[in-house]
Coordinates of N, CA and C in Angstrom, one line a residue:
M1 N 17.7 23.1 -65.7 CA 18.9 23.6 -66.3 C 19.8 24.4 -65.2
D2 N 21.0 24.0 -65.1 CA 21.9 24.7 -64.2 C 22.1 26.2 -64.6
K3 N 22.3 27.0 -63.6 CA 22.6 28.4 -63.8 C 24.1 28.7 -63.4
V4 N 24.8 29.3 -64.3 CA 26.3 29.5 -64.0 C 26.6 31.0 -64.3
V5 N 27.4 31.6 -63.4 CA 28.0 32.9 -63.7 C 29.5 32.8 -63.9
V6 N 30.0 33.4 -64.9 CA 31.4 33.3 -65.3 C 32.1 34.7 -65.1
S7 N 33.1 34.7 -64.3 CA 33.9 35.9 -64.1 C 35.1 35.8 -64.9
V8 N 35.2 36.6 -66.0 CA 36.4 36.6 -66.9 C 37.2 37.8 -66.7
G9 N 38.4 37.6 -66.2 CA 39.4 38.7 -65.9 C 39.7 39.4 -67.2
G10 N 40.0 40.7 -67.1 CA 40.4 41.5 -68.2 C 41.7 41.0 -68.8
S11 N 42.6 40.5 -67.9 CA 43.9 39.9 -68.3 C 43.7 38.7 -69.1
V12 N 42.6 38.1 -69.0 CA 42.3 36.9 -69.9 C 41.7 37.3 -71.2
L13 N 40.7 38.3 -71.1 CA 40.0 38.7 -72.4 C 40.9 39.5 -73.3
I14 N 41.7 40.4 -72.8 CA 42.4 41.3 -73.7 C 43.9 41.5 -73.2
P15 N 44.7 40.5 -73.1 CA 46.1 40.7 -72.7 C 47.0 41.2 -73.9
G16 N 46.4 41.3 -75.1 CA 47.2 41.7 -76.2 C 47.9 40.5 -76.9
N17 N 47.2 39.3 -76.8 CA 47.8 38.1 -77.3 C 46.7 37.3 -78.1
D18 N 46.6 37.6 -79.4 CA 45.6 37.0 -80.3 C 44.2 37.1 -79.7
D19 N 43.9 38.4 -79.2 CA 42.7 38.6 -78.5 C 41.4 38.3 -79.3
A20 N 41.4 38.7 -80.5 CA 40.2 38.5 -81.4 C 40.0 37.0 -81.6
K21 N 41.1 36.3 -81.8 CA 41.0 34.8 -81.9 C 40.4 34.1 -80.7
Y22 N 40.9 34.6 -79.5 CA 40.5 34.0 -78.3 C 39.0 34.4 -78.0
I23 N 38.7 35.6 -78.2 CA 37.3 36.1 -77.9 C 36.3 35.4 -78.8
G24 N 36.7 35.1 -80.1 CA 35.9 34.4 -81.0 C 35.6 33.0 -80.5
A25 N 36.7 32.3 -80.1 CA 36.6 30.9 -79.6 C 35.8 30.9 -78.3
L26 N 36.0 31.9 -77.4 CA 35.2 31.9 -76.2 C 33.7 32.1 -76.5
A27 N 33.4 33.0 -77.4 CA 32.0 33.2 -77.8 C 31.4 31.9 -78.4
N28 N 32.1 31.2 -79.3 CA 31.6 30.0 -79.9 C 31.3 29.0 -78.8
M29 N 32.2 28.8 -77.8 CA 32.0 27.9 -76.7 C 30.8 28.3 -75.9
L30 N 30.6 29.5 -75.6 CA 29.5 30.0 -74.8 C 28.2 29.7 -75.5
K31 N 28.2 29.9 -76.8 CA 27.0 29.6 -77.6 C 26.6 28.2 -77.5
E32 N 27.6 27.3 -77.6 CA 27.4 25.8 -77.5 C 26.8 25.4 -76.1
V33 N 27.5 25.9 -75.0 CA 27.0 25.5 -73.7 C 25.7 26.1 -73.3
S34 N 25.3 27.2 -74.0 CA 24.0 27.8 -73.6 C 22.8 27.0 -73.9
D35 N 23.0 25.9 -74.7 CA 22.0 24.9 -74.9 C 21.8 24.0 -73.7
T36 N 22.8 23.9 -72.8 CA 22.8 23.0 -71.7 C 22.7 23.7 -70.3
V37 N 23.3 24.9 -70.2 CA 23.3 25.7 -69.0 C 22.9 27.1 -69.3
Q38 N 22.3 27.8 -68.3 CA 22.0 29.2 -68.4 C 23.2 30.0 -67.9
V39 N 23.8 30.9 -68.8 CA 25.1 31.5 -68.5 C 25.0 33.0 -68.4
A40 N 25.6 33.6 -67.4 CA 25.8 35.1 -67.4 C 27.3 35.3 -67.2
V41 N 27.8 36.3 -67.8 CA 29.3 36.6 -67.8 C 29.6 38.0 -67.3
V42 N 30.5 38.1 -66.5 CA 31.0 39.4 -66.0 C 32.5 39.5 -66.5
V43 N 32.8 40.7 -67.1 CA 34.1 40.9 -67.7 C 34.9 42.0 -66.9
G44 N 36.2 41.7 -66.7 CA 37.0 42.7 -66.0 C 37.7 43.7 -66.9
G45 N 38.5 44.5 -66.3 CA 39.1 45.6 -67.1 C 40.5 45.3 -67.6
G46 N 41.3 44.5 -66.8 CA 42.6 44.2 -67.3 C 43.6 45.4 -67.4
K47 N 44.6 45.2 -68.2 CA 45.7 46.2 -68.3 C 45.2 47.6 -68.7
M48 N 44.2 47.7 -69.6 CA 43.6 49.0 -70.0 C 43.0 49.7 -68.8
S49 N 42.3 49.0 -68.0 CA 41.7 49.5 -66.8 C 42.8 50.1 -65.8
R50 N 43.9 49.3 -65.7 CA 45.0 49.7 -64.8 C 45.7 50.9 -65.4
Y51 N 45.8 50.9 -66.7 CA 46.4 52.1 -67.4 C 45.7 53.4 -67.0
Y52 N 44.4 53.4 -67.2 CA 43.6 54.5 -66.9 C 43.6 54.9 -65.4
S53 N 43.6 53.9 -64.5 CA 43.6 54.1 -63.1 C 45.0 54.7 -62.7
E54 N 46.0 54.2 -63.2 CA 47.4 54.7 -62.9 C 47.6 56.1 -63.4
T55 N 47.1 56.4 -64.6 CA 47.2 57.7 -65.2 C 46.4 58.7 -64.4
A56 N 45.2 58.3 -64.0 CA 44.3 59.2 -63.2 C 44.9 59.5 -61.9
K57 N 45.6 58.5 -61.3 CA 46.2 58.6 -60.0 C 47.3 59.7 -60.1
E58 N 48.1 59.6 -61.2 CA 49.2 60.6 -61.4 C 48.6 62.0 -61.5
L59 N 47.4 62.1 -62.0 CA 46.7 63.4 -62.2 C 46.0 63.8 -60.9
G60 N 46.1 63.1 -59.8 CA 45.5 63.5 -58.6 C 44.1 62.9 -58.3
G61 N 43.7 61.9 -59.1 CA 42.4 61.4 -59.0 C 42.2 60.7 -57.7
T62 N 40.9 60.7 -57.2 CA 40.6 60.0 -56.0 C 40.4 58.5 -56.3
L63 N 40.4 57.6 -55.2 CA 40.2 56.2 -55.4 C 38.8 56.0 -56.1
Y64 N 37.8 56.8 -55.8 CA 36.5 56.6 -56.4 C 36.6 56.9 -57.9
Q65 N 37.3 58.0 -58.2 CA 37.4 58.4 -59.7 C 38.2 57.3 -60.4
L66 N 39.2 56.7 -59.8 CA 40.0 55.7 -60.4 C 39.1 54.5 -60.7
D67 N 38.3 54.1 -59.7 CA 37.4 53.0 -59.9 C 36.4 53.3 -61.0
E68 N 35.9 54.5 -61.1 CA 34.9 54.9 -62.1 C 35.5 54.6 -63.5
L69 N 36.8 55.0 -63.7 CA 37.4 54.8 -65.0 C 37.6 53.4 -65.3
G70 N 38.0 52.6 -64.3 CA 38.1 51.1 -64.5 C 36.8 50.5 -64.9
I71 N 35.7 50.9 -64.2 CA 34.4 50.4 -64.5 C 34.0 50.6 -66.0
G72 N 34.4 51.9 -66.4 CA 34.1 52.2 -67.8 C 34.8 51.3 -68.8
I73 N 36.0 50.9 -68.5 CA 36.7 50.0 -69.4 C 36.1 48.6 -69.3
T74 N 35.6 48.1 -68.2 CA 35.0 46.8 -68.1 C 33.8 46.7 -69.0
R75 N 33.1 47.8 -69.1 CA 31.8 47.8 -69.9 C 32.2 47.8 -71.4
V76 N 33.3 48.5 -71.7 CA 33.8 48.4 -73.1 C 34.2 47.0 -73.5
N77 N 34.9 46.3 -72.5 CA 35.3 44.9 -72.7 C 34.1 44.0 -72.9
A78 N 33.0 44.3 -72.0 CA 31.8 43.5 -72.1 C 31.2 43.6 -73.5
K79 N 31.1 44.9 -74.0 CA 30.6 45.1 -75.3 C 31.3 44.4 -76.4
L80 N 32.6 44.3 -76.2 CA 33.4 43.5 -77.2 C 33.0 42.1 -77.3
L81 N 32.8 41.5 -76.1 CA 32.4 40.1 -76.1 C 30.9 39.9 -76.7
T82 N 30.1 40.9 -76.4 CA 28.7 40.8 -77.0 C 28.8 40.9 -78.5
V83 N 29.7 41.6 -79.1 CA 29.9 41.7 -80.5 C 30.2 40.3 -81.1
A84 N 31.0 39.6 -80.4 CA 31.4 38.2 -80.8 C 30.2 37.2 -80.7
L85 N 29.4 37.4 -79.6 CA 28.3 36.5 -79.4 C 27.1 36.7 -80.3
G86 N 27.0 38.0 -80.8 CA 25.9 38.2 -81.7 C 24.5 38.2 -81.1
D87 N 23.5 37.7 -81.8 CA 22.1 37.7 -81.4 C 21.8 37.0 -80.1
I88 N 22.7 36.1 -79.7 CA 22.4 35.3 -78.5 C 22.6 36.2 -77.2
S89 N 23.3 37.3 -77.4 CA 23.6 38.2 -76.3 C 22.8 39.4 -76.2
N90 N 23.2 40.3 -75.3 CA 22.4 41.6 -75.1 C 23.0 42.7 -75.8
S91 N 22.2 43.6 -76.3 CA 22.7 44.8 -77.0 C 23.0 45.9 -76.1
E92 N 22.4 46.0 -74.9 CA 22.7 47.0 -73.9 C 23.4 46.3 -72.7
I93 N 24.4 46.9 -72.2 CA 25.2 46.4 -71.1 C 24.5 46.7 -69.8
P94 N 24.1 45.7 -69.0 CA 23.5 46.0 -67.7 C 24.5 46.7 -66.8
L95 N 23.9 47.6 -65.9 CA 24.7 48.4 -65.0 C 24.7 47.8 -63.6
K96 N 23.8 46.9 -63.3 CA 23.6 46.4 -62.0 C 23.5 44.9 -62.1
A97 N 23.9 44.2 -61.0 CA 23.8 42.7 -60.9 C 22.3 42.3 -61.1
E98 N 21.4 43.0 -60.4 CA 20.0 42.6 -60.5 C 19.4 42.7 -61.9
E99 N 19.9 43.7 -62.6 CA 19.5 43.9 -64.0 C 20.0 42.8 -64.9
C100 N 21.2 42.4 -64.7 CA 21.8 41.3 -65.4 C 21.0 40.0 -65.2
A101 N 20.7 39.7 -63.9 CA 19.9 38.5 -63.5 C 18.5 38.5 -64.2
R102 N 17.9 39.7 -64.2 CA 16.6 39.8 -64.9 C 16.7 39.5 -66.4
M103 N 17.8 39.9 -67.0 CA 17.9 39.7 -68.4 C 18.3 38.3 -68.8
S104 N 18.8 37.6 -67.8 CA 19.3 36.2 -68.1 C 18.2 35.3 -68.4
A105 N 18.4 34.4 -69.3 CA 17.3 33.4 -69.7 C 18.0 32.2 -70.4
P106 N 17.3 31.1 -70.4 CA 17.9 29.9 -71.1 C 18.1 30.2 -72.6
G107 N 19.3 29.8 -73.1 CA 19.6 30.0 -74.5 C 20.2 31.4 -74.8
K108 N 20.3 32.2 -73.7 CA 20.9 33.5 -73.9 C 22.1 33.7 -73.0
V109 N 23.1 34.4 -73.5 CA 24.3 34.7 -72.7 C 24.4 36.2 -72.4
V110 N 24.1 36.6 -71.2 CA 24.1 38.0 -70.8 C 25.5 38.4 -70.4
V111 N 26.0 39.5 -70.9 CA 27.4 39.9 -70.5 C 27.3 41.3 -69.9
M112 N 28.1 41.5 -68.8 CA 28.2 42.9 -68.2 C 29.6 43.1 -67.7
G113 N 29.8 44.4 -67.3 CA 31.1 44.8 -66.8 C 30.9 45.1 -65.3
G114 N 31.6 46.1 -64.8 CA 31.5 46.5 -63.4 C 30.2 47.3 -63.1
T115 N 30.0 47.5 -61.8 CA 28.8 48.1 -61.3 C 29.1 49.5 -60.7
E116 N 29.8 49.5 -59.6 CA 30.1 50.7 -58.9 C 31.4 50.6 -58.2
P117 N 32.0 51.8 -57.9 CA 33.3 51.8 -57.2 C 33.3 50.9 -55.9
G118 N 34.3 50.1 -55.8 CA 34.4 49.2 -54.6 C 34.1 47.8 -54.9
H119 N 33.4 47.5 -56.0 CA 33.0 46.2 -56.4 C 33.8 45.6 -57.5
T120 N 34.5 44.6 -57.3 CA 35.4 43.9 -58.3 C 34.5 43.1 -59.2
T121 N 35.2 42.6 -60.3 CA 34.5 41.6 -61.2 C 34.0 40.4 -60.5
D122 N 34.8 39.9 -59.6 CA 34.4 38.7 -58.8 C 33.2 38.9 -57.9
A123 N 33.3 40.1 -57.2 CA 32.1 40.4 -56.4 C 30.9 40.6 -57.1
V124 N 30.9 41.2 -58.3 CA 29.7 41.4 -59.2 C 29.2 40.0 -59.6
A125 N 30.2 39.1 -60.0 CA 29.8 37.8 -60.4 C 29.0 37.1 -59.3
A126 N 29.5 37.2 -58.0 CA 28.8 36.6 -56.9 C 27.5 37.2 -56.6
M127 N 27.4 38.5 -56.8 CA 26.1 39.2 -56.7 C 25.0 38.7 -57.7
I128 N 25.5 38.5 -58.9 CA 24.6 38.0 -60.0 C 24.2 36.6 -59.6
A129 N 25.2 35.8 -59.1 CA 24.9 34.4 -58.8 C 23.9 34.3 -57.7
K130 N 23.9 35.2 -56.7 CA 23.0 35.3 -55.6 C 21.6 35.6 -56.2
E131 N 21.5 36.6 -57.1 CA 20.2 36.9 -57.7 C 19.6 35.8 -58.5
L132 N 20.5 35.1 -59.2 CA 20.0 34.0 -60.1 C 19.8 32.7 -59.4
K133 N 20.3 32.7 -58.1 CA 20.3 31.4 -57.4 C 21.1 30.4 -58.2
A134 N 22.3 30.8 -58.6 CA 23.2 30.0 -59.5 C 23.7 28.8 -58.8
D135 N 24.0 27.8 -59.6 CA 24.6 26.6 -59.1 C 26.1 26.7 -58.9
R136 N 26.8 27.5 -59.7 CA 28.2 27.7 -59.5 C 28.7 29.0 -60.1
I137 N 29.9 29.4 -59.7 CA 30.6 30.6 -60.2 C 31.9 30.0 -60.8
V138 N 32.2 30.4 -62.0 CA 33.4 30.0 -62.7 C 34.3 31.2 -62.7
N139 N 35.5 31.1 -62.1 CA 36.5 32.2 -62.1 C 37.5 31.9 -63.2
A140 N 37.5 32.7 -64.3 CA 38.4 32.5 -65.4 C 39.5 33.5 -65.3
S141 N 40.7 33.2 -64.8 CA 41.7 34.1 -64.5 C 43.0 33.7 -65.4
N142 N 44.1 34.4 -65.1 CA 45.3 34.1 -65.9 C 46.2 33.2 -65.0
V143 N 45.6 32.6 -63.9 CA 46.3 31.6 -63.1 C 45.5 30.3 -63.2
D144 N 46.1 29.2 -63.3 CA 45.4 27.9 -63.6 C 44.7 27.3 -62.4
A145 N 44.9 27.8 -61.2 CA 44.3 27.2 -60.0 C 44.5 28.1 -58.8
V146 N 44.1 27.7 -57.6 CA 44.3 28.5 -56.4 C 45.6 28.0 -55.8
Y147 N 46.5 28.9 -55.4 CA 47.8 28.6 -54.8 C 47.8 29.3 -53.4
S148 N 48.7 28.8 -52.6 CA 48.8 29.4 -51.2 C 49.5 30.8 -51.3
D149 N 50.2 31.0 -52.4 CA 50.9 32.3 -52.7 C 51.0 32.5 -54.2
D150 N 51.4 33.6 -54.6 CA 51.5 33.9 -56.1 C 52.6 33.0 -56.7
P151 N 52.2 32.0 -57.5 CA 53.1 31.0 -58.0 C 54.2 31.6 -58.9
R152 N 53.9 32.8 -59.5 CA 54.8 33.5 -60.4 C 56.0 34.2 -59.6
K153 N 55.7 34.4 -58.3 CA 56.7 35.0 -57.4 C 57.3 34.0 -56.4
N154 N 56.5 33.0 -56.1 CA 57.0 32.0 -55.1 C 56.9 30.6 -55.7
P155 N 58.0 30.0 -56.1 CA 57.9 28.7 -56.8 C 57.5 27.6 -55.8
D156 N 57.5 27.9 -54.5 CA 57.2 26.9 -53.5 C 55.7 27.0 -53.1
A157 N 54.9 27.8 -53.8 CA 53.5 28.0 -53.4 C 52.8 26.7 -53.6
K158 N 51.9 26.4 -52.6 CA 51.1 25.1 -52.7 C 50.0 25.3 -53.6
R159 N 49.7 24.3 -54.5 CA 48.6 24.3 -55.4 C 47.5 23.4 -54.9
F160 N 46.3 23.9 -55.0 CA 45.1 23.2 -54.5 C 44.3 22.7 -55.6
S161 N 43.9 21.4 -55.6 CA 43.0 20.9 -56.6 C 41.6 20.9 -56.1
K162 N 41.4 20.9 -54.8 CA 40.1 21.0 -54.2 C 40.3 21.6 -52.8
M163 N 39.3 22.4 -52.4 CA 39.3 23.0 -51.1 C 37.9 23.4 -50.7
T164 N 37.7 23.7 -49.4 CA 36.4 24.2 -49.0 C 36.5 25.7 -49.1
I165 N 35.3 26.3 -49.1 CA 35.2 27.8 -49.3 C 35.8 28.5 -48.0
A166 N 35.7 27.8 -46.9 CA 36.4 28.4 -45.7 C 37.9 28.4 -45.8
E167 N 38.4 27.4 -46.5 CA 39.9 27.4 -46.8 C 40.3 28.5 -47.8
L168 N 39.4 28.7 -48.7 CA 39.6 29.8 -49.7 C 39.6 31.1 -49.0
K169 N 38.7 31.3 -48.1 CA 38.6 32.6 -47.3 C 40.0 32.9 -46.6
E170 N 40.7 31.9 -46.2 CA 42.0 32.1 -45.5 C 43.0 32.5 -46.5
V171 N 42.9 32.2 -47.8 CA 43.9 32.5 -48.8 C 43.7 34.0 -49.3
V172 N 42.5 34.5 -49.5 CA 42.3 35.8 -50.0 C 42.5 36.9 -49.0
Y173 N 42.7 38.1 -49.5 CA 43.0 39.2 -48.5 C 41.9 40.2 -48.7
D174 N 41.8 41.2 -47.7 CA 40.6 42.0 -47.6 C 40.7 43.4 -48.1
D175 N 41.8 43.9 -48.5 CA 41.9 45.3 -48.9 C 41.4 45.5 -50.3
H176 N 40.9 46.7 -50.6 CA 40.4 47.0 -51.9 C 41.3 48.2 -52.5
D177 N 41.8 48.0 -53.7 CA 42.6 49.0 -54.3 C 42.3 48.9 -55.8
A178 N 42.1 50.0 -56.4 CA 41.7 50.0 -57.9 C 42.7 49.4 -58.7
G179 N 42.3 48.4 -59.5 CA 43.2 47.8 -60.5 C 44.0 46.6 -59.8
K180 N 43.8 46.4 -58.5 CA 44.5 45.3 -57.8 C 43.8 44.0 -58.0
S181 N 44.5 42.9 -58.0 CA 43.7 41.6 -58.2 C 44.3 40.6 -57.2
C182 N 43.4 39.7 -56.7 CA 43.8 38.6 -55.9 C 43.1 37.4 -56.4
V183 N 43.3 36.2 -55.7 CA 42.7 35.0 -56.2 C 41.2 35.0 -56.4
F184 N 40.5 35.6 -55.5 CA 39.0 35.8 -55.6 C 38.7 36.9 -54.6
D185 N 37.8 37.8 -55.0 CA 37.5 38.9 -54.1 C 36.9 38.5 -52.8
P186 N 37.3 39.0 -51.7 CA 36.7 38.6 -50.4 C 35.2 38.8 -50.3
L187 N 34.7 39.8 -50.8 CA 33.2 40.0 -50.8 C 32.5 38.9 -51.6
G188 N 33.1 38.5 -52.7 CA 32.6 37.4 -53.5 C 32.6 36.1 -52.8
V189 N 33.7 35.9 -52.1 CA 33.8 34.7 -51.2 C 32.7 34.6 -50.2
R190 N 32.5 35.8 -49.5 CA 31.5 35.8 -48.5 C 30.1 35.5 -49.0
I191 N 29.8 36.1 -50.2 CA 28.5 35.9 -50.8 C 28.3 34.4 -51.1
A192 N 29.4 33.8 -51.8 CA 29.3 32.4 -52.1 C 29.2 31.5 -50.9
M193 N 29.8 31.9 -49.8 CA 29.6 31.1 -48.6 C 28.2 31.2 -48.1
E194 N 27.7 32.4 -48.0 CA 26.3 32.6 -47.5 C 25.2 31.9 -48.4
E195 N 25.5 31.9 -49.7 CA 24.5 31.3 -50.6 C 24.8 29.9 -51.0
N196 N 25.9 29.3 -50.5 CA 26.3 27.9 -50.8 C 26.4 27.7 -52.3
I197 N 27.3 28.6 -52.9 CA 27.5 28.5 -54.3 C 29.0 28.0 -54.5
D198 N 29.1 26.9 -55.2 CA 30.5 26.3 -55.5 C 31.2 27.3 -56.5
L199 N 32.6 27.2 -56.3 CA 33.4 28.0 -57.2 C 34.4 27.0 -58.0
F200 N 34.6 27.4 -59.3 CA 35.5 26.6 -60.1 C 36.6 27.7 -60.6
M201 N 37.8 27.4 -60.2 CA 38.9 28.4 -60.5 C 39.8 27.8 -61.6
V202 N 39.8 28.4 -62.7 CA 40.5 27.9 -63.9 C 41.2 28.9 -64.7
N203 N 42.1 28.4 -65.6 CA 42.8 29.2 -66.5 C 41.8 29.6 -67.6
G204 N 41.5 30.9 -67.7 CA 40.5 31.3 -68.6 C 40.8 31.2 -70.1
R205 N 42.1 31.2 -70.4 CA 42.6 31.1 -71.8 C 42.5 29.6 -72.3
D206 N 42.3 28.7 -71.4 CA 42.1 27.3 -71.8 C 40.6 27.0 -72.0
I207 N 40.2 27.1 -73.3 CA 38.8 27.1 -73.6 C 38.1 25.8 -73.2
E208 N 38.8 24.6 -73.3 CA 38.2 23.3 -72.9 C 38.1 23.2 -71.4
E209 N 39.1 23.8 -70.7 CA 39.0 23.8 -69.2 C 37.8 24.7 -68.8
L210 N 37.7 25.8 -69.4 CA 36.6 26.7 -69.1 C 35.2 26.1 -69.4
R211 N 35.2 25.4 -70.5 CA 33.9 24.7 -70.9 C 33.6 23.6 -69.8
N212 N 34.5 22.8 -69.4 CA 34.3 21.8 -68.4 C 33.8 22.5 -67.0
A213 N 34.4 23.6 -66.7 CA 34.0 24.3 -65.5 C 32.6 24.8 -65.6
I214 N 32.2 25.4 -66.7 CA 30.9 25.9 -66.9 C 29.8 24.7 -66.8
L215 N 30.2 23.6 -67.4 CA 29.3 22.4 -67.4 C 29.3 21.7 -66.0
G216 N 30.2 22.0 -65.1 CA 30.3 21.4 -63.8 C 31.0 20.1 -63.9
N217 N 31.9 19.9 -64.9 CA 32.7 18.6 -65.1 C 34.0 18.8 -64.3
E218 N 34.7 17.7 -64.3 CA 36.0 17.7 -63.6 C 37.0 18.7 -64.3
I219 N 37.8 19.4 -63.5 CA 38.7 20.4 -64.1 C 40.1 20.1 -63.6
K220 N 41.0 20.8 -64.3 CA 42.5 20.7 -63.9 C 42.8 21.8 -62.8
G221 N 41.9 22.8 -62.7 CA 42.1 23.9 -61.8 C 41.7 23.5 -60.4
T222 N 41.0 24.4 -59.7 CA 40.6 24.2 -58.3 C 39.1 24.2 -58.2
F223 N 38.6 23.2 -57.5 CA 37.1 23.1 -57.2 C 37.0 23.6 -55.8
V224 N 36.2 24.6 -55.5 CA 35.9 25.1 -54.2 C 34.5 24.7 -53.7
D225 N 34.4 23.8 -52.8 CA 33.2 23.3 -52.3 C 32.6 24.2 -51.3
S226 N 31.4 24.7 -51.5 CA 30.7 25.6 -50.6 C 29.9 25.0 -49.5
H227 N 29.8 23.6 -49.6 CA 28.9 23.0 -48.6 C 29.7 22.3 -47.5

């Protein structure tokens, strides 16, 4: 049975657009695929996380404190998904990647949020994937593929349907800032490179696309070959 780690951005889970309907559909799909693949899910913070980070920044908070607040929101979001998953999921949210990997089992969907300041959702997903010896990481974001630049700002940005992980490394950037997002976290890319874990980059709000990525089928997004 393949092992898969799914990184679900907060902007995908709770953008304020029929969120309960989407989370319910996501949970139903995860239940279905759990018969075929072993799945662990990491959930991001999204706009609520950014709201707390920005408010704390105005109040003079340090980067570490901003990150702590963001992590708290990711764990609330993770709990929201476990509510939809019911008995198939965990009642307590793991605080570390190793703990999530230990809790993972066939037929179960383990969900967690952030771990510690400096580690993004993508990086945590890669850490879990390393511990699980996962076959692939699925990055479910609010962008449908990897582009050479932000397609919302640059209409001439090149879209990739397939690329190597070395090419992906050229696209991502290295700085860390609370609440900031990029195509995939550089630390996550490095771990995936070292562990030879393929990446599937998809639009997380497209449930069928997400299902195909989790199952390792052909996708409309970007397949990143780690080998």
